[in-house]
Short mmCIF file of C-alpha atoms in Angstrom, two decimals:
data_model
loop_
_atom_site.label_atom_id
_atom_site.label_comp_id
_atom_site.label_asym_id
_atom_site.label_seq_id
_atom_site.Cartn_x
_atom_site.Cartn_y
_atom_site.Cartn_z
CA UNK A 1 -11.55 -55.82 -48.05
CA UNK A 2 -11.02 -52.29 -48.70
CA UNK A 3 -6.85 -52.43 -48.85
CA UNK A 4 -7.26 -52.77 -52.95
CA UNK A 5 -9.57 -49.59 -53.17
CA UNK A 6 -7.14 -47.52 -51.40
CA UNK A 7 -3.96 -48.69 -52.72
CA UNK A 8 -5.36 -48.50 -56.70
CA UNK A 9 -6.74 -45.17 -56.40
CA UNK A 10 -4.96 -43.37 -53.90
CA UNK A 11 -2.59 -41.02 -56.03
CA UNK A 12 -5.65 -40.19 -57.47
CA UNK A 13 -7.83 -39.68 -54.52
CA UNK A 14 -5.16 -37.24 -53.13
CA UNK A 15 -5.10 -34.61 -56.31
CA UNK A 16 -6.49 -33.92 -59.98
CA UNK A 17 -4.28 -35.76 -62.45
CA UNK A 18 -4.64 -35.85 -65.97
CA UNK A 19 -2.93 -37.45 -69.10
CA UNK A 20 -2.14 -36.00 -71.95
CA UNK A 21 -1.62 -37.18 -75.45
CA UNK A 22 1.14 -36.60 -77.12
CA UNK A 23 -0.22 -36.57 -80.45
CA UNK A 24 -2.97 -34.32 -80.23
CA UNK A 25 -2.87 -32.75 -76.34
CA UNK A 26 -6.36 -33.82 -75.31
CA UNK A 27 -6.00 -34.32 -71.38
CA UNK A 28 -7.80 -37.70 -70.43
CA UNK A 29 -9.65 -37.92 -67.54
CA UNK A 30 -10.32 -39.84 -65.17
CA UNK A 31 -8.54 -42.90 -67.09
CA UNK A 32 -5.26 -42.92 -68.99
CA UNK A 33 -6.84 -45.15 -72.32
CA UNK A 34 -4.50 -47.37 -74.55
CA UNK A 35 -6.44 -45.25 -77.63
CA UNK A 36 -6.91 -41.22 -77.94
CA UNK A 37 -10.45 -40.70 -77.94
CA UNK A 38 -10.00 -37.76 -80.17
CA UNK A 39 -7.01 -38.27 -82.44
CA UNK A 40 -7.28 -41.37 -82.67
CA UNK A 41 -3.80 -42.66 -81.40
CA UNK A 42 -3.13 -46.20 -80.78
CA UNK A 43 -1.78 -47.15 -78.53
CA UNK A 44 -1.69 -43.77 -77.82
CA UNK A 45 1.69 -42.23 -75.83
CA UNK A 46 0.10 -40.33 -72.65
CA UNK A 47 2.13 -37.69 -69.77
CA UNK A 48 0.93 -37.48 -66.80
CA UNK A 49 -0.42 -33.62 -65.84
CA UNK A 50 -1.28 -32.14 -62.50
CA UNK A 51 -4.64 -29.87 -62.73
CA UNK A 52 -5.13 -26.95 -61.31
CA UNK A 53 -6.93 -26.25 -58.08
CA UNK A 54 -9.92 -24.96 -59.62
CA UNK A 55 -12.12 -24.85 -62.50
CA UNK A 56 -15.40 -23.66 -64.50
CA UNK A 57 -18.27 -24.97 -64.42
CA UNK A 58 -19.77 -25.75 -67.94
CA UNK A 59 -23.04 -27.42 -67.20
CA UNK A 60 -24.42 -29.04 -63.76
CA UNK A 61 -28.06 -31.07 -62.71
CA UNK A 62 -29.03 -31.21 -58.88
CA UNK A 63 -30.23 -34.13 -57.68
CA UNK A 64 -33.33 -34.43 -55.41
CA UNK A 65 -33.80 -38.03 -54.71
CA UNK A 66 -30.88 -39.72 -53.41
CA UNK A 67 -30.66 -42.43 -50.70
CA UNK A 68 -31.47 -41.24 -47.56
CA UNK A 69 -28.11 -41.12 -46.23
CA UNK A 70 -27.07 -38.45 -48.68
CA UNK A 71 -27.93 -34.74 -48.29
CA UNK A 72 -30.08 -33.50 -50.78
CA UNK A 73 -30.26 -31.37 -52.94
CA UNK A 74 -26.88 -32.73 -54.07
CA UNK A 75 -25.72 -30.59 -57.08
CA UNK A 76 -23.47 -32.50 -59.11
CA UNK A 77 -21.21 -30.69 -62.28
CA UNK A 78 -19.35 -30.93 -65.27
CA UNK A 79 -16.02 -28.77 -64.60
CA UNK A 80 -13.46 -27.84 -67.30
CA UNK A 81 -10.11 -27.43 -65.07
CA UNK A 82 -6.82 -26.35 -66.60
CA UNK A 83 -3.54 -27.73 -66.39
CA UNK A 84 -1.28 -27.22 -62.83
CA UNK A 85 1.13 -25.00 -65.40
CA UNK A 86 -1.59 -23.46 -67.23
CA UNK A 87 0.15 -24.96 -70.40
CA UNK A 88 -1.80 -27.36 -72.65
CA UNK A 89 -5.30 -27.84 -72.96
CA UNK A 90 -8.01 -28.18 -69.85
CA UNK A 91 -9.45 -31.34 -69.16
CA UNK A 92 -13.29 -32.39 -68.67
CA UNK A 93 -14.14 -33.37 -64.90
CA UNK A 94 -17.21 -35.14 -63.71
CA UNK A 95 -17.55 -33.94 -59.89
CA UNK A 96 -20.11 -33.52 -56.68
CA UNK A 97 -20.17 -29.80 -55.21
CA UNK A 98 -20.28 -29.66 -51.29
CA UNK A 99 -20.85 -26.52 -49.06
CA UNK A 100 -22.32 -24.82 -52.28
CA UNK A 101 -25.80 -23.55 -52.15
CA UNK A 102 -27.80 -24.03 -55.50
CA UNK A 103 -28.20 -20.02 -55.97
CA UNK A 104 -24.29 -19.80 -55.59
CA UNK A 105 -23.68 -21.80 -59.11
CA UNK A 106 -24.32 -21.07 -62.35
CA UNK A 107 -22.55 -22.05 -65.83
CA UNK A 108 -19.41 -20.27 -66.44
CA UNK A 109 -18.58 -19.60 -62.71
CA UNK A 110 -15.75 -20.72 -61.04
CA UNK A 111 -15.27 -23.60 -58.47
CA UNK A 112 -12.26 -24.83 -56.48
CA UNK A 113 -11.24 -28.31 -55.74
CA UNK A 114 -11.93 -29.22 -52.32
CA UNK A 115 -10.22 -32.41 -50.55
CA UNK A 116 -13.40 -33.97 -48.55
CA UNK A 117 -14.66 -37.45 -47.65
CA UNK A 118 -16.40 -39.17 -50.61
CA UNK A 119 -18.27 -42.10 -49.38
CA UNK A 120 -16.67 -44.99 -46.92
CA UNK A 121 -15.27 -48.42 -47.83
CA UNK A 122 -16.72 -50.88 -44.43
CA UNK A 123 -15.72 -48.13 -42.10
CA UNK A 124 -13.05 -46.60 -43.73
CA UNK A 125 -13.99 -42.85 -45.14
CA UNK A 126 -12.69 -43.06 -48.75
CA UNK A 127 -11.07 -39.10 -49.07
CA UNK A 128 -11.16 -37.71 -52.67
CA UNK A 129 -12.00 -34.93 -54.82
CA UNK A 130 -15.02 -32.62 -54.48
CA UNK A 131 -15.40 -28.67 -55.62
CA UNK A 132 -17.12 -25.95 -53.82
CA UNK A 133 -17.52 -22.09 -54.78
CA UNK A 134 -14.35 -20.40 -53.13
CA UNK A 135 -14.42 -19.99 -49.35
CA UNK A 136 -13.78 -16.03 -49.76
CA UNK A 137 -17.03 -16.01 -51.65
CA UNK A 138 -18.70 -16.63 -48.48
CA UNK A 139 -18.32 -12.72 -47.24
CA UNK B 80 16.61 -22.30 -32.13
CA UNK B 81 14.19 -23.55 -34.05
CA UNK B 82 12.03 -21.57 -36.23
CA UNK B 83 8.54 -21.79 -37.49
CA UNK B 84 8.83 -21.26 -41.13
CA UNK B 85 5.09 -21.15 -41.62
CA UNK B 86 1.88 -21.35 -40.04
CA UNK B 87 -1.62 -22.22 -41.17
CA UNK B 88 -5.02 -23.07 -39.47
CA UNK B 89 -8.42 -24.52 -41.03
CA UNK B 90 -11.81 -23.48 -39.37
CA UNK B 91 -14.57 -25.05 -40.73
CA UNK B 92 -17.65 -23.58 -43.07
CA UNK B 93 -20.38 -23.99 -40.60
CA UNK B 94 -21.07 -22.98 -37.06
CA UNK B 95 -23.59 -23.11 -34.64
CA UNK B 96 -24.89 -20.27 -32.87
CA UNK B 97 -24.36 -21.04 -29.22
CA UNK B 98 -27.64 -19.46 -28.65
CA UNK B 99 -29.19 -22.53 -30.18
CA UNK B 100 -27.79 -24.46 -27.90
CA UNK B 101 -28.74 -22.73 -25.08
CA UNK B 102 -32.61 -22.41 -26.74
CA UNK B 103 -32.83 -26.63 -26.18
CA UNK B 104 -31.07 -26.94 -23.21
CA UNK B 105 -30.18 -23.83 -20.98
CA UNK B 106 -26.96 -22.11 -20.90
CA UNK B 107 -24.89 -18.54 -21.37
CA UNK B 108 -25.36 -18.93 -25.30
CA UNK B 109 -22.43 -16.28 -26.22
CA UNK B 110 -20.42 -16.66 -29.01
CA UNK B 111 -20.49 -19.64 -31.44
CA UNK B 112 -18.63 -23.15 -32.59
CA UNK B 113 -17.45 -24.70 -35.63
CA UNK B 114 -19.26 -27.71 -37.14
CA UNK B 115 -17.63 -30.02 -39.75
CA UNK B 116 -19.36 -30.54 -42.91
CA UNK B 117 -20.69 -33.93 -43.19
CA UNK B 118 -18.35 -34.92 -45.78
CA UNK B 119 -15.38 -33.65 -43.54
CA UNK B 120 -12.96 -35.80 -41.34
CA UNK B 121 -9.75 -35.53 -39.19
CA UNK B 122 -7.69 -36.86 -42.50
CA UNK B 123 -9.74 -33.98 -44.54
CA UNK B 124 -9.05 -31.03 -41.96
CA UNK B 125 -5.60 -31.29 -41.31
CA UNK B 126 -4.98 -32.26 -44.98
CA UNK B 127 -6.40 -28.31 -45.18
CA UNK B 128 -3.73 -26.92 -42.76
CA UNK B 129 -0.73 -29.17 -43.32
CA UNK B 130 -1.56 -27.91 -47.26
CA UNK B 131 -1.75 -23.94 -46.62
CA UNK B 132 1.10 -24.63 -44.04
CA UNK B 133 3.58 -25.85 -47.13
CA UNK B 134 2.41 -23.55 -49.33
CA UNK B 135 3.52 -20.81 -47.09
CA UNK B 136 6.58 -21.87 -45.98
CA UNK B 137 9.55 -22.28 -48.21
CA UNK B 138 10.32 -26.10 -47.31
CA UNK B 139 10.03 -28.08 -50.62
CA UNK B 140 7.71 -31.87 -49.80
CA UNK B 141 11.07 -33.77 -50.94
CA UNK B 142 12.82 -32.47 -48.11
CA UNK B 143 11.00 -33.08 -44.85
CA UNK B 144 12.06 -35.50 -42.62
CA UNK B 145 8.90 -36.04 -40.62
CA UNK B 146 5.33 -35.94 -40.17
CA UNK B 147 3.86 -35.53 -37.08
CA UNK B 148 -0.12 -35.39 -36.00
CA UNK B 149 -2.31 -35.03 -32.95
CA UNK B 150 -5.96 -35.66 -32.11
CA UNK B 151 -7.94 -37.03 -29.72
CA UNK B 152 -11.06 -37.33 -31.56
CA UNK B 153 -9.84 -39.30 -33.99
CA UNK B 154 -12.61 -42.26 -35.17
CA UNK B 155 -9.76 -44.78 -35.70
CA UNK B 156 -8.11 -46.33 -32.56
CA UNK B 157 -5.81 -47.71 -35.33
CA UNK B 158 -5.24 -45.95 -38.73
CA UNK B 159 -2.87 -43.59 -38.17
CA UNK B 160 -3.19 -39.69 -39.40
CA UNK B 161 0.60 -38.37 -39.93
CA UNK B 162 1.55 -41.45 -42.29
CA UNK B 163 -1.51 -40.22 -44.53
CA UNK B 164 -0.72 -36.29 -44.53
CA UNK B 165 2.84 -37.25 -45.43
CA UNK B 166 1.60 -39.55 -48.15
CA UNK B 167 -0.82 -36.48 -49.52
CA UNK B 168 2.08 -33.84 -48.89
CA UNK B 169 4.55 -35.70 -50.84
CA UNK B 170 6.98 -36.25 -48.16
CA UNK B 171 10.07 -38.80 -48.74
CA UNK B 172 8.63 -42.80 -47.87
CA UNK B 173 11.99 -43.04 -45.69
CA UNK B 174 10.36 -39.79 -43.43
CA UNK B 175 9.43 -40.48 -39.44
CA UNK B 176 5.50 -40.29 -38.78
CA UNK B 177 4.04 -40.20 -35.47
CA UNK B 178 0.67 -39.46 -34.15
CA UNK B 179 -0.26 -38.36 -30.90
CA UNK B 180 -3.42 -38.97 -28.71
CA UNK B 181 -4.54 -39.66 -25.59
CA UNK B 182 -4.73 -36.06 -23.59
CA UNK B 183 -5.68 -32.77 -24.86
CA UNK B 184 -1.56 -32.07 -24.42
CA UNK B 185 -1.07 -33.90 -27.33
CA UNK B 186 -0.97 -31.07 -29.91
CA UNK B 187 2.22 -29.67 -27.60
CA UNK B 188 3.59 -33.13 -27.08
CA UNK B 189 3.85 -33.54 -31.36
CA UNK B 190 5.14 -29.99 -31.29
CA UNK B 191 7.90 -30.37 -28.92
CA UNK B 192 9.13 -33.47 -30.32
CA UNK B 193 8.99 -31.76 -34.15
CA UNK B 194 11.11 -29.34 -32.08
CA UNK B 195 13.59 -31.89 -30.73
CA UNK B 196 13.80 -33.74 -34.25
CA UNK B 197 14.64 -30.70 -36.07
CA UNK B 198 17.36 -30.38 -33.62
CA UNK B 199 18.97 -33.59 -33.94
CA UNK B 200 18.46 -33.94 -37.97
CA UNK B 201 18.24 -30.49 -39.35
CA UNK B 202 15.37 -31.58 -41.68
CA UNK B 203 11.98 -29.56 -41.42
CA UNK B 204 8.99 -31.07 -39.67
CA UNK B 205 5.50 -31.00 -40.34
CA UNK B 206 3.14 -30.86 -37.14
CA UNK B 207 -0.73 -30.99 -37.49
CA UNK B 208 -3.44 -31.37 -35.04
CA UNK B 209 -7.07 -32.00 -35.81
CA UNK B 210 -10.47 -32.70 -33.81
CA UNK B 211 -13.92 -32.72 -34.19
CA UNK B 212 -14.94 -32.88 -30.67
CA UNK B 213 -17.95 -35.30 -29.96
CA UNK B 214 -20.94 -33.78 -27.96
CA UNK B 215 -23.69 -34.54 -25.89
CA UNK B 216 -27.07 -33.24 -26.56
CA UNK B 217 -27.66 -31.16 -23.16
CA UNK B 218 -23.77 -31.93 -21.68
CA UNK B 219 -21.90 -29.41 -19.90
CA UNK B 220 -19.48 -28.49 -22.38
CA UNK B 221 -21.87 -29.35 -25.56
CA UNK B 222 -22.08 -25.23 -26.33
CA UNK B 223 -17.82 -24.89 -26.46
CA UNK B 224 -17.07 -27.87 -28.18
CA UNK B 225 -15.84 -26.94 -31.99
CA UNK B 226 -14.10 -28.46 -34.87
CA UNK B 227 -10.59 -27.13 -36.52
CA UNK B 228 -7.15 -28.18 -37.75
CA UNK B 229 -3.73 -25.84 -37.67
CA UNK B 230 -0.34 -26.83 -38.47
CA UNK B 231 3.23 -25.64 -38.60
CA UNK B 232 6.11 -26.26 -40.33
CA UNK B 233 9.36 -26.00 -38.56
CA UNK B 234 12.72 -26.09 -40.08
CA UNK B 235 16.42 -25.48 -38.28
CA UNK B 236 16.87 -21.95 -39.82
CA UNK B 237 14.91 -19.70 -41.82
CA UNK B 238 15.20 -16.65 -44.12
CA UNK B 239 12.06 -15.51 -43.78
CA UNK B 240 10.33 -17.45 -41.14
CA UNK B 241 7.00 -16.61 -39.21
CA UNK B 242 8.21 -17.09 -36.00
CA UNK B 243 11.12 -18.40 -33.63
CA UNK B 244 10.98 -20.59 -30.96
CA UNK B 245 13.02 -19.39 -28.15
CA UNK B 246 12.30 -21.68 -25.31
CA UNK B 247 10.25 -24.45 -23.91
CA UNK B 248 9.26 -25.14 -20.66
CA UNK B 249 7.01 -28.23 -19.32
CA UNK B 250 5.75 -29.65 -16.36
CA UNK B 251 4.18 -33.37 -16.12
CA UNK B 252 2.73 -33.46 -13.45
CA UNK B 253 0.49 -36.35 -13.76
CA UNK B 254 -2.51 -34.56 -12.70
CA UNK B 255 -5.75 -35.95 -13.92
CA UNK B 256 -9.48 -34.70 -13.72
CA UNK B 257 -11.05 -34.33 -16.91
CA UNK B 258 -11.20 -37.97 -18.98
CA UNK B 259 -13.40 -38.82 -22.24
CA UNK B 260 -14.28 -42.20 -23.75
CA UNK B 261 -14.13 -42.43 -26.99
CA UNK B 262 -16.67 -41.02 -29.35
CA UNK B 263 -18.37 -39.70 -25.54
CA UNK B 264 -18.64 -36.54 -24.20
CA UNK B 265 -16.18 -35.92 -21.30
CA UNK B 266 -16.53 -36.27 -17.43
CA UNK B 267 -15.54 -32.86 -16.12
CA UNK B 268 -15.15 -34.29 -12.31
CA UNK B 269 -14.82 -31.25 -10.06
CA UNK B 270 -13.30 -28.39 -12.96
CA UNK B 271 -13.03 -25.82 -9.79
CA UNK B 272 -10.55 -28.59 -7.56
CA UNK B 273 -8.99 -29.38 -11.65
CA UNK B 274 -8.48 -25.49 -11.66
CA UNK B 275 -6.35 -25.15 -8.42
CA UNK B 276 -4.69 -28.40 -8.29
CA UNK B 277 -4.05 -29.18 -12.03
CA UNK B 278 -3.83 -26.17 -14.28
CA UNK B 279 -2.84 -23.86 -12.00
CA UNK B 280 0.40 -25.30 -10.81
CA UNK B 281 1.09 -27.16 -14.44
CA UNK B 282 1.12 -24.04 -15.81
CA UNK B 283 2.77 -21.90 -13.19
CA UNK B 284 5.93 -24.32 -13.48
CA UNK B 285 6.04 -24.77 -17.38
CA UNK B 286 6.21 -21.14 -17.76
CA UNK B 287 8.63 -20.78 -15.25
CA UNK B 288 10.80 -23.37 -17.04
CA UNK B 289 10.84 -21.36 -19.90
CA UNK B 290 13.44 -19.25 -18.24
CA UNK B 291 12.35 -15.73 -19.18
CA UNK B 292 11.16 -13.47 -16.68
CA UNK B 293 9.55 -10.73 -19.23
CA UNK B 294 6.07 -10.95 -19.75
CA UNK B 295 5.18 -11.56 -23.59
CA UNK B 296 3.26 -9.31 -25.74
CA UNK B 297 0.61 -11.69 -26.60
CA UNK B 298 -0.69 -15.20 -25.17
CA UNK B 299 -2.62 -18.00 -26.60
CA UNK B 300 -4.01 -21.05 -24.47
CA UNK B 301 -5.49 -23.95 -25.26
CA UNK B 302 -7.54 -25.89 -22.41
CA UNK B 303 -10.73 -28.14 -22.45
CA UNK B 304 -12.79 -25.30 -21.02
CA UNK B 305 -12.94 -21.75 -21.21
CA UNK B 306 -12.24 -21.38 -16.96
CA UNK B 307 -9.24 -23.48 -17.48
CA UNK B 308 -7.65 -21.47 -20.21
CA UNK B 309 -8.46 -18.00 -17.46
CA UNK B 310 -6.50 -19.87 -15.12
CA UNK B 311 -3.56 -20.50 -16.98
CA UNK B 312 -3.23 -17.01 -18.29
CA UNK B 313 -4.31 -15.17 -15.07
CA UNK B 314 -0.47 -15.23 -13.93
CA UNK B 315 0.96 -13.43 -17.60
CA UNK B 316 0.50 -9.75 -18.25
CA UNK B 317 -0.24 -10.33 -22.02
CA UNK B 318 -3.08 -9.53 -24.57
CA UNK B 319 -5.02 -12.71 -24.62
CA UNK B 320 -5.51 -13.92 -28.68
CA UNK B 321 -8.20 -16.75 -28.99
CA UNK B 322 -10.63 -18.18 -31.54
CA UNK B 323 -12.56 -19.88 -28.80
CA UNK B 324 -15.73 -17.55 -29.09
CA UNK B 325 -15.93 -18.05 -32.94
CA UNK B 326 -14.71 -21.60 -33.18
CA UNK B 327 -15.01 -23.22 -29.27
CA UNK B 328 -12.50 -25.47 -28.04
CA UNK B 329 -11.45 -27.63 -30.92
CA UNK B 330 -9.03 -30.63 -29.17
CA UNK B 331 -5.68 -30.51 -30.03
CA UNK B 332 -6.49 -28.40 -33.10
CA UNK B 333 -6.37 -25.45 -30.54
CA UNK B 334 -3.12 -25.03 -29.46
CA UNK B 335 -1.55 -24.88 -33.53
CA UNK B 336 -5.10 -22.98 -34.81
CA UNK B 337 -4.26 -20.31 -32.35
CA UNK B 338 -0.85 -19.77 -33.13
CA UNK B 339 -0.99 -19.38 -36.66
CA UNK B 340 -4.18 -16.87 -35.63
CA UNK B 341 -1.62 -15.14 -33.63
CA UNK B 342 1.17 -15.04 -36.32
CA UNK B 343 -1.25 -13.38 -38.35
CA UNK B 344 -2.36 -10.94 -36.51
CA UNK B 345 0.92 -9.80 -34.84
CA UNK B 346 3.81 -7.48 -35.69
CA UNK B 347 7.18 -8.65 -36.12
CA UNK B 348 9.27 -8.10 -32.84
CA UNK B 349 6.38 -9.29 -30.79
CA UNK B 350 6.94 -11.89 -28.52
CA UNK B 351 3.94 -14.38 -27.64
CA UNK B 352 3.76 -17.73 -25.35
CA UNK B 353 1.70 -20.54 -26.24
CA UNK B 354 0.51 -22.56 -23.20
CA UNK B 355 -1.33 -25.97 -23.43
CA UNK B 356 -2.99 -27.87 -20.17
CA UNK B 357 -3.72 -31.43 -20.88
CA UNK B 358 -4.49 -34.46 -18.92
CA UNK B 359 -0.65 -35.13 -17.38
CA UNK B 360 0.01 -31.74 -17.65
CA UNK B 361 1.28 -28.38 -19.46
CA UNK B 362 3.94 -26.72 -22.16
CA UNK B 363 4.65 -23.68 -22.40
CA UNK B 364 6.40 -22.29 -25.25
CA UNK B 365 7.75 -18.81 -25.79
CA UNK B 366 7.99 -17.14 -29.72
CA UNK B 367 9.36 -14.61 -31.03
CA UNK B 368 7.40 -13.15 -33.93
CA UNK B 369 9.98 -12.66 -37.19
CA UNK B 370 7.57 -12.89 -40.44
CA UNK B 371 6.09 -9.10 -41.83
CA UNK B 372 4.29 -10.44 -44.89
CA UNK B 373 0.87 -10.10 -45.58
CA UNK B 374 0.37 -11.58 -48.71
CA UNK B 375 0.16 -15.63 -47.32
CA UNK B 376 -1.27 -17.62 -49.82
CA UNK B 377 -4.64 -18.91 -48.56
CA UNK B 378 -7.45 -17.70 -46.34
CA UNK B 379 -5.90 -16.29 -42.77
CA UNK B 380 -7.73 -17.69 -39.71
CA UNK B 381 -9.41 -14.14 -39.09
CA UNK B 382 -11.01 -14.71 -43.03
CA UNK B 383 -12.02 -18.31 -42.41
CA UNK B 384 -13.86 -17.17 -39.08
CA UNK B 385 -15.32 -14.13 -41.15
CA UNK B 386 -16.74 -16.57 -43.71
CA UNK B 387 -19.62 -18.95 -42.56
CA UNK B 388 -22.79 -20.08 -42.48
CA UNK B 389 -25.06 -20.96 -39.82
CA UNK B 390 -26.86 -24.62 -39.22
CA UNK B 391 -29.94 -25.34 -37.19
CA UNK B 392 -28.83 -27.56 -33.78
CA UNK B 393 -29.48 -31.34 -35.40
CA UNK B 394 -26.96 -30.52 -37.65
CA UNK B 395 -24.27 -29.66 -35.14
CA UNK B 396 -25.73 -33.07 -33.19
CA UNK B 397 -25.11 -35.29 -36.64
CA UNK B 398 -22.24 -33.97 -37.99
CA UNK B 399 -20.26 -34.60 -35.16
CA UNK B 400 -20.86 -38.37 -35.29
CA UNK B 401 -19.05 -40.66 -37.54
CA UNK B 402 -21.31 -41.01 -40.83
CA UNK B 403 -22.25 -44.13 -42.41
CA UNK B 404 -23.03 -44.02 -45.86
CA UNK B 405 -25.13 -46.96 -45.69
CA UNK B 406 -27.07 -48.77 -49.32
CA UNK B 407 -24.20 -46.05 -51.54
CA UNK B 408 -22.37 -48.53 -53.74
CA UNK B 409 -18.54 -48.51 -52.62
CA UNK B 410 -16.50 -48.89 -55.27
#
């Protein structure tokens, strides 16, 4: 039954969103918590913030030994991505890279959020956030 | 008239040297096709286009008033694709969504209804195609076969818009030749007979429909095969713009991927016809180039062709079949 998974996470799948407390501005990610993890605030008072469509890259592992069903070497990145606006703070995002080959990355360079499949649910492809180094990059 | 506000294609990362193809199983082996990423789908492809499209175009997501979307590759005999582009482009719930399958027309058949709804509501319209056409290792058409999205945004009038649609012309003709089962490889029956008795006279009355004489400037085709698309443009005196050599024949994705290539590499004042020859029949529709802008936000079609990289032939086998990401924890 795969109706749930789509329906809960679906706004999410679609775009970055963040939340933002109101008390301190730390953007929380992926989750909007009842408590501020860095202020403090509880229950904390959180807006909703688009992210932008691309980010840095502040530290990243590749991973050799997966599944056999997943391409390897699979790199796999923290990514500090700033608010839609560029107001506010930038917010902390755990993601997999795709089309990116391992001498293309390196900490401090920039990524851009890519729309691709993610894994499935039964046969339904569940579509959500990935990164890759730009496209023009490529040349 | 109708005009197309903005225009936007996707061509995938990777290709595959046609070459390749020919080194395992014969062939000519000129030119090259696009291969979808593993992690890449109809939803994911024409989510690219319909996105660049928008961003281009001055039509904010509140206001359109419907989503349309072609394919005949599509995994899912039932899933839908427009009703999930409108959900991702922020359209209005109370927004019309259709898709459109069933003949390699279909692209042209969501395009000239976009046309007609514009028409009767005044709202702008969204139309996307997308394919990732299946192959078979040594079929006939396994070299041409490619992988792309395009989409346009129409809208009843237009300050600035990329185009205008001037007229339409169509022919059903019920023909039929060419047919694919899903997730197969098609049966090209006799493509010289198809020629002569299907695209030839399809075409011929479509464009004659259009009711203009003048040939255009420019012409873009989209056909299952590379003969078919010579035979409906032997009859127009035009410069012949194509992405078939870099990308092959991507489905439906062809007809929109080649207009927006041709938008962006015209002049304003040009005129151009677009002609599409599907199982049932063909379209023809004639443009009139408006838009003089360079600066489009996101890569152009030319860029996207510029920038790829190459896979070995498996690749292009697997990543044309549905994937199935089997012992991953799903939720």
């Amino acid at each position: 039954m795969s109706g749930p998974r789509y329906h809960r996470t679906r706004r999410q799948d679609q775009r970055l969103v963040g939340f933002e407390c109101q008390a301190c501005g730390f953007v929380s990610f992926p989750d909007e918590k009842r408590i501020c993890k860095r202020c403090g605030d509880a229950p904390a008072e959180f807006r909703d913030v688009d992210l932008a469509s691309s980010g840095t890259i502040k530290t990243f592992v590749i991973q050799e030994y997966l599944p056999d069903d997943i391409e390897v070497p699979q790199p796999l990145a923290i990514i500090d991505v700033p608010q839609a606006d560029g107001s506010g703070e930038p917010t902390r995002v755990y993601g997999l890279l795709t089309e990116t080959e391992l001498d293309e990355i390196s900490v401090g360079c920039t990524v851009d959020v890519r729309f691709r499949e993610l894994f499935d649910e039964g046969a339904r492809p569940i579509n959500s956030v990935k990164f890759s180094v730009p496209r023009e990059d490529k040349r | 008239m109708v005009a197309i506000d903005a225009a936007a294609g996707y061509v995938p990362l990777y290709r595959i040297a046609r070459s390749e193809i020919a080194a395992q199983h014969g062939g000519s082996g000129r030119g090259e096709s696009a291969v979808p990423s593993r992690d890449e789908n109809h939803i994911t492809m024409a989510s690219e286009a319909t996105t660049a499209a928008l961003e281009r175009s001055a039509v904010d997501a509140d206001d359109i008033g419907a989503v349309f979307a072609a394919s005949v590759s599509d995994y899912f005999a039932e899933h839908g694709v427009a009703a999930q582009l409108a959900y991702r482009l922020g359209a209005p719930t109370d927004s019309r969504t259709g898709d459109f399958r069933g003949t390699a027309r279909a692209a042209a058949d969501a395009l000239e209804t976009a046309r007609q709804y514009v028409r009767a509501t005044e709202k702008p319209v969204v139309v996307a195609a997308a394919d990732i056409m299946p192959v078979e290792p040594g079929g006939d058409d396994e070299e041409t076969m490619g992988a792309g999205a395009g989409a346009l945004v129409l809208r009843p009038r237009s300050d600035d818009p990329a185009a205008t649609i001037d007229s339409v012309g169509q022919a059903t003709t019920g023909f039929l030749e060419r047919h694919r089962e899903h997730g197969q490889s098609a049966e090209q029956g006799d493509p010289r007979f198809e020629r002569r008795h299907g695209v030839q006279p399809a075409v011929t009355t479509a464009l004659e429909r259009t009711e203009t004489d003048a040939d255009p400037e420019y012409a873009v085709a989209s056909a299952p095969g590379y003969r078919f698309v010579q035979t409906a443009l032997q009859s127009i005196d035009a410069e012949r713009l194509s992405t078939f050599n870099d990308v092959g024949y991507a489905g439906t994705a062809t007809l929109l991927l080649d207009i927006a290539h041709a938008l962006e590499s015209t002049d304003p004042g040009d005129s151009l016809v677009a002609i599409a020859y599907g199982q049932g029949g063909a379209d023809a529709f004639r443009l009139t180039v408006t838009d003089a802008t360079d600066e489009r936000p996101g890569l152009s079609v030319s860029d996207q062709i510029e920038t790829k990289e190459y896979v070995p032939y498996m690749k292009h086998v697997n990543s044309r079949e549905r994937y199935e990401y089997q012992g991953v924890p799903n939720t």
